[in-house]
Short mmCIF file of C-alpha atoms in Angstrom, two decimals:
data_model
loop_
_atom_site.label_atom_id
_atom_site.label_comp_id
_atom_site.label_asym_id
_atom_site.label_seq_id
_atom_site.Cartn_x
_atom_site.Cartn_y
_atom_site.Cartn_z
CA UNK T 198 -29.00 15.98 -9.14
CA UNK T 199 -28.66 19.80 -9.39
CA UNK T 200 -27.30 19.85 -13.42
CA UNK T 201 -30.32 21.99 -14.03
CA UNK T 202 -29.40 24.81 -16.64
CA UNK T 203 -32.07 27.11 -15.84
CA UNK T 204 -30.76 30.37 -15.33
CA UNK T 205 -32.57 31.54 -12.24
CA UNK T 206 -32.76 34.83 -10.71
CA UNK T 207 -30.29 36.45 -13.62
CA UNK T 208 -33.30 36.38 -15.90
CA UNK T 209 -35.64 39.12 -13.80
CA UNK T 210 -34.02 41.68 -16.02
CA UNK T 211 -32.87 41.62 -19.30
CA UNK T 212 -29.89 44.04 -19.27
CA UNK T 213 -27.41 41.28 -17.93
CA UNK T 214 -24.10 41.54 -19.65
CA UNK T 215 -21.89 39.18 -21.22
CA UNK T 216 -19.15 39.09 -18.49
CA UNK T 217 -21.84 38.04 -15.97
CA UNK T 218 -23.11 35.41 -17.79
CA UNK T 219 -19.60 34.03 -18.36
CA UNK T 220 -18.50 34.30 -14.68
CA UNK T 221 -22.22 32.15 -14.12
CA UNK T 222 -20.84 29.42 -16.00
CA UNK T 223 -17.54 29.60 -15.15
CA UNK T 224 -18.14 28.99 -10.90
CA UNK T 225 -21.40 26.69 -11.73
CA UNK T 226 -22.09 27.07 -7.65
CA UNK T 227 -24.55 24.41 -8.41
CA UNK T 228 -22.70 21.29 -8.97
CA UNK T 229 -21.22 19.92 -5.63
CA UNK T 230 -18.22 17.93 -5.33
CA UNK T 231 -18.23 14.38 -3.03
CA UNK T 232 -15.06 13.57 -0.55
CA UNK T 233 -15.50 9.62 -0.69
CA UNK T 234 -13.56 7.34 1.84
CA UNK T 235 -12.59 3.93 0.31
CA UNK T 236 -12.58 0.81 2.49
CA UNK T 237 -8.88 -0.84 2.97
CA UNK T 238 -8.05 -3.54 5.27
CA UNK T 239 -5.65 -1.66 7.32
CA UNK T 240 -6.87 1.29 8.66
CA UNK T 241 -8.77 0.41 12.26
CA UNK T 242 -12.24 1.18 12.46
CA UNK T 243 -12.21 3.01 15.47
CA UNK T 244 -9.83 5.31 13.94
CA UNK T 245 -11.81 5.74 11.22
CA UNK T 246 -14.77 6.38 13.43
CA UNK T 247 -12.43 9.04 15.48
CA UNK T 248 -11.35 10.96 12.13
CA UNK T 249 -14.75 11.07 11.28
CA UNK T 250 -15.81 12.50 14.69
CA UNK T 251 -12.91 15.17 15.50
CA UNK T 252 -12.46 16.28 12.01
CA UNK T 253 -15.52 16.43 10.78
CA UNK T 254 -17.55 16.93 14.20
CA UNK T 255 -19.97 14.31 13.57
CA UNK T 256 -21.80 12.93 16.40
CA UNK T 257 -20.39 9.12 17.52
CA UNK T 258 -23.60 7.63 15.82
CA UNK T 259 -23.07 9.18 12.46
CA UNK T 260 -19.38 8.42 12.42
CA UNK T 261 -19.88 4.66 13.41
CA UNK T 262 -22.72 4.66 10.40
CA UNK T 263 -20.65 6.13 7.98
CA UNK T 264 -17.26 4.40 9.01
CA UNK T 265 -19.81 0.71 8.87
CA UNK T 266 -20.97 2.20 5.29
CA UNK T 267 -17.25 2.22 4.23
CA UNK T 268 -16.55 -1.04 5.51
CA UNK T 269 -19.49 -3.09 4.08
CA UNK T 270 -19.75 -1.04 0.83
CA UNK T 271 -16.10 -0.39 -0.10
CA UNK T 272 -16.74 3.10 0.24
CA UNK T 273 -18.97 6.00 1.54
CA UNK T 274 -19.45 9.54 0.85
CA UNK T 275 -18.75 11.74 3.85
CA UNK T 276 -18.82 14.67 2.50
CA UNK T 277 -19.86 17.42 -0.15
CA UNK T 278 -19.50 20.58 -0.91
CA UNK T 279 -16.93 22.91 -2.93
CA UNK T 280 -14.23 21.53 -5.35
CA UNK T 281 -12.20 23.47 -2.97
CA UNK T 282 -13.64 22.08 0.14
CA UNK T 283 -13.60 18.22 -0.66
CA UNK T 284 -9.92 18.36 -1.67
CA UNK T 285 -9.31 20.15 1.51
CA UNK T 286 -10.98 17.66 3.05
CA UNK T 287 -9.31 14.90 1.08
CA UNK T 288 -5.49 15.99 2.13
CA UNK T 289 -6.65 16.31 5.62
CA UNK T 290 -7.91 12.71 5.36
CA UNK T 291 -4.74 11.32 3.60
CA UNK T 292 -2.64 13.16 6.64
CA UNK T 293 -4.44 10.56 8.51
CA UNK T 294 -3.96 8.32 6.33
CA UNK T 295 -7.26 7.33 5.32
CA UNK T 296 -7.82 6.44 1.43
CA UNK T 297 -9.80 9.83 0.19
CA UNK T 298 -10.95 10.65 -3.60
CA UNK T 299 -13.13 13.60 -4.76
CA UNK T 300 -15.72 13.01 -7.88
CA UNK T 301 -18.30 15.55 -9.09
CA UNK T 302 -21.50 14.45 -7.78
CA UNK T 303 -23.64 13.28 -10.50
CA UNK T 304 -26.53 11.22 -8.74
CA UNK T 305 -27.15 7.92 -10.29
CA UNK T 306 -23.91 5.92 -9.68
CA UNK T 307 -22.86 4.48 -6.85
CA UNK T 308 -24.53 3.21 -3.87
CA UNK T 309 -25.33 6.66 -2.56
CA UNK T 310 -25.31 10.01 -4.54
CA UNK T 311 -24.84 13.01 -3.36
CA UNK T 312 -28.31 13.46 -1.40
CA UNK T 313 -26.78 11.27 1.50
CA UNK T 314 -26.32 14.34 3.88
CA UNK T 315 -28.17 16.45 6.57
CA UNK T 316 -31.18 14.10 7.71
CA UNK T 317 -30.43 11.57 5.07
CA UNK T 318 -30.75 8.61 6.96
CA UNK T 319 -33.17 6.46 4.79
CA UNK T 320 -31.66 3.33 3.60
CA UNK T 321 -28.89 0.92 5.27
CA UNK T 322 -29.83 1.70 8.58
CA UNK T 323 -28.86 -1.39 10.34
CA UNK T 324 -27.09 -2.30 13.92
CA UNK M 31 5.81 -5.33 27.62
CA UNK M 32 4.00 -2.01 26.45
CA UNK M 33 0.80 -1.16 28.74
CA UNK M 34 -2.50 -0.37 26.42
CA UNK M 35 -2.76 3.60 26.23
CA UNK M 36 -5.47 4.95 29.04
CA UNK M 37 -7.29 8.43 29.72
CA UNK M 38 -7.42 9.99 32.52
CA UNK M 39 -6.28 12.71 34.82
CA UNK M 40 -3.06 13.62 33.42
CA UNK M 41 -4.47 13.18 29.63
CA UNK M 42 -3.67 10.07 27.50
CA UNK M 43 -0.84 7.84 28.89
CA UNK M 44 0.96 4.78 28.39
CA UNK M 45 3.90 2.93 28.81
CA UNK M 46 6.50 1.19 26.83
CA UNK M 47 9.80 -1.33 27.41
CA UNK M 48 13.15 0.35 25.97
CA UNK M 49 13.13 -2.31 23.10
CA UNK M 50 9.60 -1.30 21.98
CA UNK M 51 10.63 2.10 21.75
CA UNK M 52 13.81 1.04 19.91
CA UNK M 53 11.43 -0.65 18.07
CA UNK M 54 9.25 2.00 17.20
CA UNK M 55 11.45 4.77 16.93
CA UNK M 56 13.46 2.73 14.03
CA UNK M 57 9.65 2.33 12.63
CA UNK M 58 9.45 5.92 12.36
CA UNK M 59 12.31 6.53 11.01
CA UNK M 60 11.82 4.56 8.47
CA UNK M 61 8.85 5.80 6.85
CA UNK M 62 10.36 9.15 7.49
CA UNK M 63 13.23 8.69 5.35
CA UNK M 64 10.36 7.12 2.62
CA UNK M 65 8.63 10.76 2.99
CA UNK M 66 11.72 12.85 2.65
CA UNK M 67 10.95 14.84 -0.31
CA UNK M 68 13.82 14.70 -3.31
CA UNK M 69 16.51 17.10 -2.44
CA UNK M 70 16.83 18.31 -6.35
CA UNK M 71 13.20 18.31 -6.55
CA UNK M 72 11.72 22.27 -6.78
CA UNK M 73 14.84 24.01 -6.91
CA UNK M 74 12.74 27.65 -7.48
CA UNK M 75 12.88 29.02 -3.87
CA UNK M 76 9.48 30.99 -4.49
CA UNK M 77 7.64 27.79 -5.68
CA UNK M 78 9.53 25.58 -2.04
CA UNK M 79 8.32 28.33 -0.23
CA UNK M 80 4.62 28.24 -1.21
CA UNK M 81 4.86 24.23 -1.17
CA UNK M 82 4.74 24.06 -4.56
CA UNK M 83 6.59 21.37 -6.69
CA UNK M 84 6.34 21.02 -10.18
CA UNK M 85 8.82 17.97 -10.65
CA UNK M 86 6.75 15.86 -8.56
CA UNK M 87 5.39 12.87 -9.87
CA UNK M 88 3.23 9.88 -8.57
CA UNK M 89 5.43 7.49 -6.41
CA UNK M 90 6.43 4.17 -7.70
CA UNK M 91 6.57 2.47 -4.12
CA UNK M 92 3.51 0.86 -3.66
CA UNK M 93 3.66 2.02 0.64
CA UNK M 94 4.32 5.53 -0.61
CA UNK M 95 1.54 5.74 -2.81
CA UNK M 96 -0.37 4.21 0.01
CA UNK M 97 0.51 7.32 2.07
CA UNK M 98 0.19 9.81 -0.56
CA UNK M 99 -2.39 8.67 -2.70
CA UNK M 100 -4.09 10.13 -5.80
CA UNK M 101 -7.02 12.32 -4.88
CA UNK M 102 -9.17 11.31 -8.04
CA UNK M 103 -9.92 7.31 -8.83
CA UNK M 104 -9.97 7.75 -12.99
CA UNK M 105 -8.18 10.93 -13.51
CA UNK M 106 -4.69 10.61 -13.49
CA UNK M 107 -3.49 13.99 -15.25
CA UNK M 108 -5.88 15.79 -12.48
CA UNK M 109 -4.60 13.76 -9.64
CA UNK M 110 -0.53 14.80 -10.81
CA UNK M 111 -1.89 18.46 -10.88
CA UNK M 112 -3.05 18.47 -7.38
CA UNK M 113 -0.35 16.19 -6.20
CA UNK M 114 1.92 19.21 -7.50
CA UNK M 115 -0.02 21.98 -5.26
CA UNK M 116 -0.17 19.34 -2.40
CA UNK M 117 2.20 16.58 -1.76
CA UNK M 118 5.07 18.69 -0.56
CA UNK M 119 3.00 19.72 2.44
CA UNK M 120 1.73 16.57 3.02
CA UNK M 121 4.25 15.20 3.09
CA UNK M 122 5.68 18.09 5.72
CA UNK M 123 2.47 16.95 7.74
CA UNK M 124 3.35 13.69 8.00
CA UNK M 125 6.70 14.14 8.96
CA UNK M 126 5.57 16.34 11.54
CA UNK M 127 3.60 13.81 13.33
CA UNK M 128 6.63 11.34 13.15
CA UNK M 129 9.01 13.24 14.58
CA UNK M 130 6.36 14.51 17.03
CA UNK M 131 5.85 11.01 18.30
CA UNK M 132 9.67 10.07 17.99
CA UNK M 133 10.24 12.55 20.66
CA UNK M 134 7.88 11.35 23.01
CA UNK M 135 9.47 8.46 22.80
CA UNK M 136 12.75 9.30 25.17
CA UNK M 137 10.63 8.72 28.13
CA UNK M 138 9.59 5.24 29.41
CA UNK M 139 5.93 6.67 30.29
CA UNK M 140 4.35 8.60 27.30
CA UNK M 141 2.31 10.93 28.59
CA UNK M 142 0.15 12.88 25.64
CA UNK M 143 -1.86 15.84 25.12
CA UNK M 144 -4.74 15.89 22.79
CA UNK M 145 -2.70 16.91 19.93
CA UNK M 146 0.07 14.64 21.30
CA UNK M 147 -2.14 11.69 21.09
CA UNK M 148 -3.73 12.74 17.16
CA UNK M 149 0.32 12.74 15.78
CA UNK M 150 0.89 9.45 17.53
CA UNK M 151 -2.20 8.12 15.95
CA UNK M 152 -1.24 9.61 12.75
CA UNK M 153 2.35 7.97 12.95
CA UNK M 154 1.49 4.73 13.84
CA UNK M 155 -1.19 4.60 11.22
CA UNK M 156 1.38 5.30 8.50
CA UNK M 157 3.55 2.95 10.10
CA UNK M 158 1.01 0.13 9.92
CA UNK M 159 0.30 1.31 5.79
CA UNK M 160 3.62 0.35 5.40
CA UNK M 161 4.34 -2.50 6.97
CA UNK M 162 0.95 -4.24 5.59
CA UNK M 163 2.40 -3.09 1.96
CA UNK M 164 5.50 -5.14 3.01
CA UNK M 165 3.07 -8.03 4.34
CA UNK M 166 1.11 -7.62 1.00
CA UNK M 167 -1.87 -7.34 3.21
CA UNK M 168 -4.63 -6.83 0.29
CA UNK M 169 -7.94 -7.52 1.57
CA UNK M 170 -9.63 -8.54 4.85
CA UNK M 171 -8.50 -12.29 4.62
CA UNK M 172 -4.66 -11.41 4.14
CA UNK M 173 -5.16 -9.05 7.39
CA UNK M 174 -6.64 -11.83 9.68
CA UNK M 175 -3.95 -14.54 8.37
CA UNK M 176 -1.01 -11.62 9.63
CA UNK M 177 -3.34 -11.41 12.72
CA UNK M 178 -3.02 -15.23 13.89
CA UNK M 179 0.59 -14.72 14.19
CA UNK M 180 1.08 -13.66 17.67
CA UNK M 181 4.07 -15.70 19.02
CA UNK M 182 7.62 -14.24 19.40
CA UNK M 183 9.03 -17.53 19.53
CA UNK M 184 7.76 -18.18 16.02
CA UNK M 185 9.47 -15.27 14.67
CA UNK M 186 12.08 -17.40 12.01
CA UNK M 187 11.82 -15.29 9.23
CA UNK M 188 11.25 -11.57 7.88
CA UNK M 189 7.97 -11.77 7.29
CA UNK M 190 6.70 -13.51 10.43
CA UNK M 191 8.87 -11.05 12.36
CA UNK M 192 7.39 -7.77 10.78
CA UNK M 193 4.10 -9.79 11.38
CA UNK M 194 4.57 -9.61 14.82
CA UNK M 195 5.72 -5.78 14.57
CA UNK M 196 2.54 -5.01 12.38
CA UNK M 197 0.27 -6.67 15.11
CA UNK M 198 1.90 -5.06 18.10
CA UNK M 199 1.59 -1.48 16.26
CA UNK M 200 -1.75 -2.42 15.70
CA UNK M 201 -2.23 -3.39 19.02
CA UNK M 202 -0.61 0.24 20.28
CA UNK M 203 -2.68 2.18 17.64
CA UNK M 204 -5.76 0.54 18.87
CA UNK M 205 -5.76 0.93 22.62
CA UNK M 206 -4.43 4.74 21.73
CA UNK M 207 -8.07 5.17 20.10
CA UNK M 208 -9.96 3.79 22.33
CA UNK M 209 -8.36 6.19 24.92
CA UNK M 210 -8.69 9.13 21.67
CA UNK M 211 -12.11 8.21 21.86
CA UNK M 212 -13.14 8.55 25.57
CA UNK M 213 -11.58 11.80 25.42
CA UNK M 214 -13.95 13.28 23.12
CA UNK M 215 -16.84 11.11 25.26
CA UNK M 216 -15.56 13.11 28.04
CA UNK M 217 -15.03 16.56 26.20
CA UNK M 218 -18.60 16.39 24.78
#
């Protein structure tokens, strides 16, 4: 959702120089990174709920939702930020042994894209 | 027979028979041995040292891909990359929690901090990924046939009898979280 190219605050002068524009484009801070748990038919989901809740810190309610979304989906996106941070994220959730990928988050695919976080609460709210 | 893992007082605790232990102990030392890294693998000391590991590859045992798995669906030549930087570790991490929860079990009454309790629910979990790659457990249905088999006495052949061990791990790893879980309850 954020693949905009427009160059933002750099432009309020026009004495930028070529190395800064480079590093820009080089760290693109703009284009976040998903950590997506896949659903297997092994891993409990109260466990899934607790790795959810002590790792992340999520409150019970949005560790049950997301740890239901993984269940009934096949898979859920639990959290974004950093290429950096979601593989950090990923190895701690494979030392639990939870099934962990990272993708770029592009928006579109998928049955959520990478707006799902802070209040996002909107759709597949059920009991 | 085992008694379901409570919290209370003293912290998590539980108790198990001297064959379960047996049991799970051999358990653990099996998927141990599966997440021994290579001994000719990374023989530059710098690169061991910083957990790096050039030679490593992506596992050809189905369980131990389970437990180290590739950390990008479509992208294998990424996934390797990472697996390079990573996997040793992880692999470190995971034996850590095994041998963490083999030791607790030389007493007949496990008694468990917090981060007693999160490397016994660690170790059983890999425990349980490998024995449902044994059981070929695939999907949801494959889970709930192991499930039905809950009789000792019926225990004639391997796979009924690691059956029976996946559902009593289960079992264990289950009444562990629900203790796990009333912990934080009580902590929050």
């Amino acid at each position: 959702m954020s693949l905009s190219v427009a160059p933002g605050p750099v432009t309020r002068e026009g004495t930028r120089t070529g190395t800064e524009a480079s590093i820009d484009s080089l760290t693109a801070p703009d284009i976040p990174w998903n950590l997506v748990i896949w659903n297997d038919p092994v891993n409990l989901m109260s466990y899934v709920s607790y790795v959810f809740q002590s790792y992340f810190g999520y409150s019970e309610s949005k560790a049950n939702k997301l740890m239901m979304e993984v269940h009934k989906k096949g898979r859920s996106i639990v959290a974004h930020g950093s290429k950096e941070q979601v593989e950090r994220h990923a190895v701690a959730m494979h030392g639990f042994g939870l099934w962990a990928t990272v993708e770029k988050a592009t928006g579109g695919t998928g049955g959520n894209s990478g707006k799902s976080g802070g209040s996002g609460q909107g759709k597949g709210k059920r009991g | 027979m085992a008694k379901a893992f409570k919290y209370g007082l003293k912290g998590i605790t539980g108790f198990l028979e001297p064959a379960e232990r047996e049991l799970l102990r051999s358990l653990i030392g099996d998927v141990i041995s599966m997440l021994q890294p290579a001994e000719n693998s990374s023989k530059d000391p710098l690169a061991a040292l910083i957990g790096l590991d050039m030679d490593v590859q992506e596992p050809t045992d189905r369980a131990v891909r389970r437990l180290l798995p590739n950390v990008m669906k479509d992208d294998d030549g990424a996934s390797l990359e990472f697996r390079q930087l990573t996997e040793r570790s992880l692999r470190e991490t995971k034996i850590g929690a095994l041998r963490a929860a083999a030791l607790d079990l030389d007493k007949d009454d496990v008694v468990l901090t917090a981060d007693g309790a999160r490397h016994w629910s660690m170790a059983l979990n890999d425990v349980r990924l490998v024995l449902a790659e044994r059981l070929d457990i695939r999907d949801e249905e494959d889970a709930e046939h192991v499930h039905l088999m809950q009789d000792w006495s019926q225990a004639e052949d391997v796979e009924s009898y690691l059956a029976l061990v996946y559902n009593f791990t289960t079992w264990l790893q289950e009444s562990l979280v629900q203790a796990m879980l009333q912990s934080l309850d009580s902590r929050a």
